[in-house]
Amino acid sequence: RTDVPRRKLKHHAPLGGIRIGSNMRQIVNSYGNPVQSVKKGYESIIHVLNYNDNPIVIKCDAGVMGTNAYDKQYVTDFIVIDESLEMPSGIHCGSTVQELVNTYGEPTRKQQGKENNVIFTNYIYFEGGDYIIFEIHDGIIKLIEIRDMEVNHIF
């Protein structure tokens, strides 16, 4: 098992200027208003933004609904599929698995999956309270998800 040092994961975690803990107001100022927002129980709100005809899915802590509440909502999880949004390391959707491994080393965990008859592999890097999931299809990153593990328990 290979853990990415926390400082490296924290340093590389921003994606297109979005990071865990970002204020939703800052994201709206950069990317525009969500095309959809849904409150999930008492603990989170899911916002979907449209960027280059691709969705950016952002999960925020509870806060309250409405455009006046963005200052009180903070990112706990987000998913990006747009190739133009990249991490400071240069990794983005469209990068090869070899570029990923050369940048971050071997993942902490690999997980196979299948959706709509498409087989993929998740390369999961985690350390401390954060993790990044790269969904790989045929050797190419198709989706990047960054999560706060203290909020999103998957292991």
PDB file of C-alpha atoms in Angstrom:
ATOM      1  CA  ARG A   1       0.000   0.000   0.000  1.00  0.00           C
ATOM      2  CA  THR A   2       1.376   3.383  -0.986  1.00  0.00           C
ATOM      3  CA  ASP A   3       0.118   6.473   0.822  1.00  0.00           C
ATOM      4  CA  VAL A   4       0.582   9.852  -0.799  1.00  0.00           C
ATOM      5  CA  PRO A   5       2.128  12.204   1.769  1.00  0.00           C
ATOM      6  CA  ARG A   6      -0.553  14.501   3.166  1.00  0.00           C
ATOM      7  CA  ARG A   7       1.226  17.675   2.056  1.00  0.00           C
ATOM      8  CA  LYS A   8       1.392  16.353  -1.518  1.00  0.00           C
ATOM      9  CA  LEU A   9      -2.283  15.376  -1.538  1.00  0.00           C
ATOM     10  CA  LYS A  10      -3.335  18.705  -0.028  1.00  0.00           C
ATOM     11  CA  HIS A  11      -1.135  20.608  -2.479  1.00  0.00           C
ATOM     12  CA  HIS A  12      -2.497  18.727  -5.494  1.00  0.00           C
ATOM     13  CA  ALA A  13      -6.142  18.575  -4.410  1.00  0.00           C
ATOM     14  CA  PRO A  14      -7.406  21.821  -5.997  1.00  0.00           C
ATOM     15  CA  LEU A  15      -9.056  21.122  -9.335  1.00  0.00           C
ATOM     16  CA  GLY A  16      -9.967  24.067 -11.522  1.00  0.00           C
ATOM     17  CA  GLY A  17      -9.689  26.291  -8.438  1.00  0.00           C
ATOM     18  CA  ILE A  18     -12.161  24.141  -6.463  1.00  0.00           C
ATOM     19  CA  ARG A  19     -10.959  22.433  -3.301  1.00  0.00           C
ATOM     20  CA  ILE A  20     -12.338  20.813  -0.165  1.00  0.00           C
ATOM     21  CA  GLY A  21     -13.443  23.642   2.118  1.00  0.00           C
ATOM     22  CA  SER A  22     -14.040  26.134  -0.708  1.00  0.00           C
ATOM     23  CA  ASN A  23     -16.908  28.509  -0.073  1.00  0.00           C
ATOM     24  CA  MET A  24     -19.754  27.969  -2.548  1.00  0.00           C
ATOM     25  CA  ARG A  25     -19.932  31.740  -3.177  1.00  0.00           C
ATOM     26  CA  GLN A  26     -16.372  31.652  -4.599  1.00  0.00           C
ATOM     27  CA  ILE A  27     -17.296  28.780  -6.912  1.00  0.00           C
ATOM     28  CA  VAL A  28     -20.464  30.516  -8.140  1.00  0.00           C
ATOM     29  CA  ASN A  29     -18.418  33.655  -8.830  1.00  0.00           C
ATOM     30  CA  SER A  30     -16.037  31.592 -10.994  1.00  0.00           C
ATOM     31  CA  TYR A  31     -18.398  29.111 -12.666  1.00  0.00           C
ATOM     32  CA  GLY A  32     -21.862  30.672 -12.481  1.00  0.00           C
ATOM     33  CA  ASN A  33     -25.012  29.619 -10.651  1.00  0.00           C
ATOM     34  CA  PRO A  34     -25.884  25.929 -10.338  1.00  0.00           C
ATOM     35  CA  VAL A  35     -28.362  24.554 -12.853  1.00  0.00           C
ATOM     36  CA  GLN A  36     -29.711  22.343 -10.077  1.00  0.00           C
ATOM     37  CA  SER A  37     -29.451  22.237  -6.272  1.00  0.00           C
ATOM     38  CA  VAL A  38     -30.913  19.506  -4.073  1.00  0.00           C
ATOM     39  CA  LYS A  39     -30.815  19.242  -0.293  1.00  0.00           C
ATOM     40  CA  LYS A  40     -29.916  15.709   0.844  1.00  0.00           C
ATOM     41  CA  GLY A  41     -31.292  15.140   4.326  1.00  0.00           C
ATOM     42  CA  TYR A  42     -30.092  17.520   7.016  1.00  0.00           C
ATOM     43  CA  GLU A  43     -26.396  17.195   6.289  1.00  0.00           C
ATOM     44  CA  SER A  44     -25.643  18.132   2.686  1.00  0.00           C
ATOM     45  CA  ILE A  45     -26.627  19.993  -0.454  1.00  0.00           C
ATOM     46  CA  ILE A  46     -25.735  18.811  -3.958  1.00  0.00           C
ATOM     47  CA  HIS A  47     -25.129  21.525  -6.576  1.00  0.00           C
ATOM     48  CA  VAL A  48     -24.731  20.785 -10.283  1.00  0.00           C
ATOM     49  CA  LEU A  49     -22.990  23.430 -12.371  1.00  0.00           C
ATOM     50  CA  ASN A  50     -22.674  23.413 -16.152  1.00  0.00           C
ATOM     51  CA  TYR A  51     -19.152  24.103 -17.430  1.00  0.00           C
ATOM     52  CA  ASN A  52     -18.235  23.628 -21.107  1.00  0.00           C
ATOM     53  CA  ASP A  53     -21.400  21.509 -21.456  1.00  0.00           C
ATOM     54  CA  ASN A  54     -20.065  19.157 -18.762  1.00  0.00           C
ATOM     55  CA  PRO A  55     -21.404  18.903 -15.228  1.00  0.00           C
ATOM     56  CA  ILE A  56     -19.434  19.762 -12.130  1.00  0.00           C
ATOM     57  CA  VAL A  57     -21.107  18.089  -9.153  1.00  0.00           C
ATOM     58  CA  ILE A  58     -20.398  19.725  -5.808  1.00  0.00           C
ATOM     59  CA  LYS A  59     -21.497  18.463  -2.401  1.00  0.00           C
ATOM     60  CA  CYS A  60     -21.583  21.026   0.409  1.00  0.00           C
ATOM     61  CA  ASP A  61     -22.145  20.780   4.128  1.00  0.00           C
ATOM     62  CA  ALA A  62     -25.635  21.503   5.417  1.00  0.00           C
ATOM     63  CA  GLY A  63     -25.907  25.280   5.398  1.00  0.00           C
ATOM     64  CA  VAL A  64     -29.226  26.485   4.028  1.00  0.00           C
ATOM     65  CA  MET A  65     -30.761  26.537   0.554  1.00  0.00           C
ATOM     66  CA  GLY A  66     -30.953  29.544  -1.737  1.00  0.00           C
ATOM     67  CA  THR A  67     -28.536  31.848  -3.518  1.00  0.00           C
ATOM     68  CA  ASN A  68     -28.200  34.032  -0.412  1.00  0.00           C
ATOM     69  CA  ALA A  69     -26.873  31.025   1.519  1.00  0.00           C
ATOM     70  CA  TYR A  70     -23.783  30.298  -0.631  1.00  0.00           C
ATOM     71  CA  ASP A  71     -21.564  32.097   1.902  1.00  0.00           C
ATOM     72  CA  LYS A  72     -22.575  29.484   4.500  1.00  0.00           C
ATOM     73  CA  GLN A  73     -21.966  26.405   2.311  1.00  0.00           C
ATOM     74  CA  TYR A  74     -18.556  24.725   2.125  1.00  0.00           C
ATOM     75  CA  VAL A  75     -17.395  22.005  -0.285  1.00  0.00           C
ATOM     76  CA  THR A  76     -16.962  18.492   1.145  1.00  0.00           C
ATOM     77  CA  ASP A  77     -16.880  16.551  -2.143  1.00  0.00           C
ATOM     78  CA  PHE A  78     -16.809  17.310  -5.862  1.00  0.00           C
ATOM     79  CA  ILE A  79     -16.704  15.509  -9.198  1.00  0.00           C
ATOM     80  CA  VAL A  80     -15.297  16.827 -12.466  1.00  0.00           C
ATOM     81  CA  ILE A  81     -15.269  15.289 -15.977  1.00  0.00           C
ATOM     82  CA  ASP A  82     -14.201  18.339 -18.011  1.00  0.00           C
ATOM     83  CA  GLU A  83     -10.727  17.958 -19.565  1.00  0.00           C
ATOM     84  CA  SER A  84      -9.928  21.679 -19.305  1.00  0.00           C
ATOM     85  CA  LEU A  85      -9.988  21.692 -15.478  1.00  0.00           C
ATOM     86  CA  GLU A  86      -6.678  20.472 -14.171  1.00  0.00           C
ATOM     87  CA  MET A  87      -4.860  20.038 -10.905  1.00  0.00           C
ATOM     88  CA  PRO A  88      -1.701  22.061 -10.141  1.00  0.00           C
ATOM     89  CA  SER A  89       0.244  18.906 -11.060  1.00  0.00           C
ATOM     90  CA  GLY A  90      -1.224  19.040 -14.578  1.00  0.00           C
ATOM     91  CA  ILE A  91      -3.345  15.905 -14.093  1.00  0.00           C
ATOM     92  CA  HIS A  92      -6.839  16.229 -15.603  1.00  0.00           C
ATOM     93  CA  CYS A  93      -9.561  14.147 -17.199  1.00  0.00           C
ATOM     94  CA  GLY A  94      -7.923  12.909 -20.381  1.00  0.00           C
ATOM     95  CA  SER A  95      -4.529  12.263 -18.734  1.00  0.00           C
ATOM     96  CA  THR A  96      -3.204   8.731 -19.069  1.00  0.00           C
ATOM     97  CA  VAL A  97      -2.923   6.294 -16.193  1.00  0.00           C
ATOM     98  CA  GLN A  98       0.862   6.371 -16.726  1.00  0.00           C
ATOM     99  CA  GLU A  99       0.914  10.157 -16.260  1.00  0.00           C
ATOM    100  CA  LEU A 100      -1.155   9.682 -13.094  1.00  0.00           C
ATOM    101  CA  VAL A 101       1.183   7.051 -11.638  1.00  0.00           C
ATOM    102  CA  ASN A 102       4.267   9.069 -12.627  1.00  0.00           C
ATOM    103  CA  THR A 103       2.806  12.057 -10.743  1.00  0.00           C
ATOM    104  CA  TYR A 104       1.299  10.411  -7.639  1.00  0.00           C
ATOM    105  CA  GLY A 105       2.872   6.944  -7.510  1.00  0.00           C
ATOM    106  CA  GLU A 106       0.863   3.758  -7.164  1.00  0.00           C
ATOM    107  CA  PRO A 107      -2.603   4.263  -5.670  1.00  0.00           C
ATOM    108  CA  THR A 108      -3.440   3.389  -2.105  1.00  0.00           C
ATOM    109  CA  ARG A 109      -6.197   1.188  -3.475  1.00  0.00           C
ATOM    110  CA  LYS A 110      -7.516   0.053  -6.866  1.00  0.00           C
ATOM    111  CA  GLN A 111     -11.180  -0.838  -7.245  1.00  0.00           C
ATOM    112  CA  GLN A 112     -12.788  -2.401 -10.322  1.00  0.00           C
ATOM    113  CA  GLY A 113     -16.269  -1.349 -11.371  1.00  0.00           C
ATOM    114  CA  LYS A 114     -18.791  -1.778 -14.155  1.00  0.00           C
ATOM    115  CA  GLU A 115     -21.537   0.627 -15.193  1.00  0.00           C
ATOM    116  CA  ASN A 116     -23.686   0.376 -18.338  1.00  0.00           C
ATOM    117  CA  ASN A 117     -21.503  -2.531 -19.509  1.00  0.00           C
ATOM    118  CA  VAL A 118     -18.388  -0.329 -19.273  1.00  0.00           C
ATOM    119  CA  ILE A 119     -15.577  -1.698 -17.113  1.00  0.00           C
ATOM    120  CA  PHE A 120     -13.421   0.841 -15.292  1.00  0.00           C
ATOM    121  CA  THR A 121     -10.834   0.972 -12.507  1.00  0.00           C
ATOM    122  CA  ASN A 122     -10.794   3.529  -9.706  1.00  0.00           C
ATOM    123  CA  TYR A 123      -7.328   4.606  -8.600  1.00  0.00           C
ATOM    124  CA  ILE A 124      -7.838   5.836  -5.033  1.00  0.00           C
ATOM    125  CA  TYR A 125      -5.233   7.890  -3.186  1.00  0.00           C
ATOM    126  CA  PHE A 126      -5.843   8.761   0.452  1.00  0.00           C
ATOM    127  CA  GLU A 127      -4.056   9.988   3.520  1.00  0.00           C
ATOM    128  CA  GLY A 128      -5.407  11.427   6.720  1.00  0.00           C
ATOM    129  CA  GLY A 129      -8.817  12.925   6.077  1.00  0.00           C
ATOM    130  CA  ASP A 130      -8.736  13.421   2.302  1.00  0.00           C
ATOM    131  CA  TYR A 131      -8.818  11.261  -0.788  1.00  0.00           C
ATOM    132  CA  ILE A 132      -8.884  11.526  -4.552  1.00  0.00           C
ATOM    133  CA  ILE A 133     -10.567   9.010  -6.847  1.00  0.00           C
ATOM    134  CA  PHE A 134      -9.510   8.825 -10.502  1.00  0.00           C
ATOM    135  CA  GLU A 135     -11.896   6.760 -12.641  1.00  0.00           C
ATOM    136  CA  ILE A 136      -9.891   5.104 -15.433  1.00  0.00           C
ATOM    137  CA  HIS A 137     -11.399   3.821 -18.709  1.00  0.00           C
ATOM    138  CA  ASP A 138      -9.031   2.116 -21.163  1.00  0.00           C
ATOM    139  CA  GLY A 139      -5.976   3.763 -19.570  1.00  0.00           C
ATOM    140  CA  ILE A 140      -7.449   7.305 -19.597  1.00  0.00           C
ATOM    141  CA  ILE A 141      -8.805   9.350 -16.656  1.00  0.00           C
ATOM    142  CA  LYS A 142     -12.504  10.025 -17.315  1.00  0.00           C
ATOM    143  CA  LEU A 143     -13.598  11.350 -13.908  1.00  0.00           C
ATOM    144  CA  ILE A 144     -11.902  12.908 -10.882  1.00  0.00           C
ATOM    145  CA  GLU A 145     -13.581  12.980  -7.483  1.00  0.00           C
ATOM    146  CA  ILE A 146     -12.078  14.690  -4.452  1.00  0.00           C
ATOM    147  CA  ARG A 147     -13.546  13.973  -1.022  1.00  0.00           C
ATOM    148  CA  ASP A 148     -13.153  14.797   2.627  1.00  0.00           C
ATOM    149  CA  MET A 149     -13.054  11.348   4.227  1.00  0.00           C
ATOM    150  CA  GLU A 150     -14.244  12.668   7.586  1.00  0.00           C
ATOM    151  CA  VAL A 151     -17.543  13.614   5.912  1.00  0.00           C
ATOM    152  CA  ASN A 152     -17.738  10.871   3.236  1.00  0.00           C
ATOM    153  CA  HIS A 153     -17.003   7.464   4.754  1.00  0.00           C
ATOM    154  CA  ILE A 154     -16.296   4.827   2.103  1.00  0.00           C
ATOM    155  CA  PHE A 155     -13.628   2.627   3.707  1.00  0.00           C
TER     156      PHE A 155
END
